[in-house]
Short mmCIF file of C-alpha atoms in Angstrom, two decimals:
data_model
loop_
_atom_site.label_atom_id
_atom_site.label_comp_id
_atom_site.label_asym_id
_atom_site.label_seq_id
_atom_site.Cartn_x
_atom_site.Cartn_y
_atom_site.Cartn_z
CA MET A 1 62.71 21.34 53.60
CA VAL A 2 62.29 17.60 54.08
CA LEU A 3 59.37 18.24 56.45
CA TYR A 4 57.63 20.32 53.75
CA LEU A 5 58.03 17.52 51.22
CA LYS A 6 56.63 15.00 53.68
CA GLU A 7 53.67 17.19 54.67
CA HIS A 8 52.81 17.91 51.03
CA ARG A 9 52.96 14.21 50.14
CA HIS A 10 56.01 14.27 47.89
CA VAL A 11 57.10 10.92 49.26
CA ALA A 12 59.70 10.03 46.62
CA LEU A 13 61.40 13.43 46.94
CA HIS A 14 61.22 13.21 50.72
CA VAL A 15 63.00 9.85 50.71
CA ALA A 16 65.56 10.95 48.08
CA CYS A 17 66.42 14.12 50.01
CA GLY A 18 66.77 12.16 53.23
CA ASP A 19 69.99 10.56 51.93
CA ILE A 20 71.65 13.79 50.78
CA THR A 21 74.51 14.98 52.98
CA GLU A 22 76.33 17.50 50.80
CA VAL A 23 74.57 20.85 50.46
CA GLU A 24 75.74 24.44 50.53
CA VAL A 25 74.38 27.93 49.99
CA SER A 26 76.45 29.92 47.54
CA GLY A 27 75.54 33.19 45.84
CA GLY A 28 71.77 32.81 46.07
CA ASN A 29 71.90 29.15 45.12
CA PHE A 30 71.11 26.08 47.20
CA VAL A 31 73.67 23.66 45.79
CA ILE A 32 72.96 19.95 46.23
CA THR A 33 75.77 17.50 45.42
CA ILE A 34 74.38 14.11 44.44
CA PRO A 35 76.43 10.92 44.08
CA ASP A 36 73.68 8.80 42.48
CA LYS A 37 72.22 9.17 38.96
CA THR A 38 68.80 7.87 40.05
CA VAL A 39 68.53 10.46 42.82
CA MET A 40 69.78 13.10 40.37
CA SER A 41 66.96 12.28 37.98
CA MET A 42 64.36 12.42 40.77
CA LEU A 43 65.61 15.78 42.01
CA GLU A 44 65.76 17.23 38.51
CA ASP A 45 62.08 16.33 38.10
CA GLY A 46 61.23 17.72 41.56
CA LYS A 47 63.41 20.83 41.46
CA ARG A 48 60.39 23.16 41.54
CA GLU A 49 59.02 21.44 44.67
CA ILE A 50 62.39 21.78 46.40
CA GLU A 51 62.41 25.50 45.62
CA ARG A 52 58.88 25.77 47.03
CA ALA A 53 60.02 23.98 50.18
CA LEU A 54 62.86 26.47 50.60
CA SER A 55 60.49 29.37 49.97
CA TRP A 56 58.10 27.92 52.60
CA GLN A 57 60.95 28.38 55.08
CA GLY A 58 61.51 31.97 53.95
CA LEU A 59 64.53 31.24 51.78
CA GLU A 60 64.45 32.55 48.23
CA LEU A 61 67.16 30.39 46.72
CA SER A 62 67.54 28.73 43.34
CA VAL A 63 68.30 25.03 43.43
CA THR A 64 71.45 23.89 41.66
CA LEU A 65 72.09 20.16 41.28
CA LYS A 66 75.65 18.96 40.96
CA GLU A 67 76.80 15.41 40.31
CA LYS A 68 79.52 14.18 42.65
CA LYS A 69 82.52 12.88 40.79
CA GLU A 70 83.90 9.81 42.47
CA ILE A 71 87.66 9.53 42.39
CA PRO A 72 88.64 5.89 41.90
CA SER A 73 90.94 4.45 44.54
CA LEU A 74 94.39 3.26 43.62
CA VAL A 75 93.28 -0.32 44.28
CA ALA A 76 90.36 0.05 41.86
CA GLU A 77 92.68 1.52 39.22
CA ASP A 78 95.15 -1.34 39.65
CA GLU A 79 92.37 -3.94 39.45
CA ALA A 80 91.07 -2.35 36.24
CA LYS A 81 94.55 -2.43 34.69
CA LEU A 82 95.06 -6.08 35.68
CA ALA A 83 91.63 -7.06 34.40
CA LYS A 84 92.45 -5.37 31.09
CA MET A 85 95.78 -7.20 30.89
CA PHE A 86 94.59 -10.67 31.92
CA GLY A 87 90.92 -10.56 30.93
CA LYS A 88 88.73 -13.33 32.37
CA LYS A 89 91.72 -15.01 34.00
CA PHE A 90 91.98 -12.14 36.53
CA LYS A 91 89.96 -12.38 39.72
CA ALA A 92 90.42 -10.04 42.70
CA ILE A 93 90.38 -11.74 46.09
CA ASP A 94 89.27 -9.70 49.09
#
């Protein structure tokens, strides 16, 4: 798919798809999980080209884009609570 995008001069989509690591095929859908809102926007705009790239490879799949929900770490949650409690006086030290 990425080769198709490169050969057909869809450079931005080619670069955006190069960073994607979470994909799956499920029930006739090519599901792409995206952790970044900027990449999500680019892929939403280029969804038709991605489907053409899949078709070029003989795969008739619909593209489904899914945003990855990041689960905050316990440290991040604790830092947020402390920052809320102490305001500008709180500073996390690595």
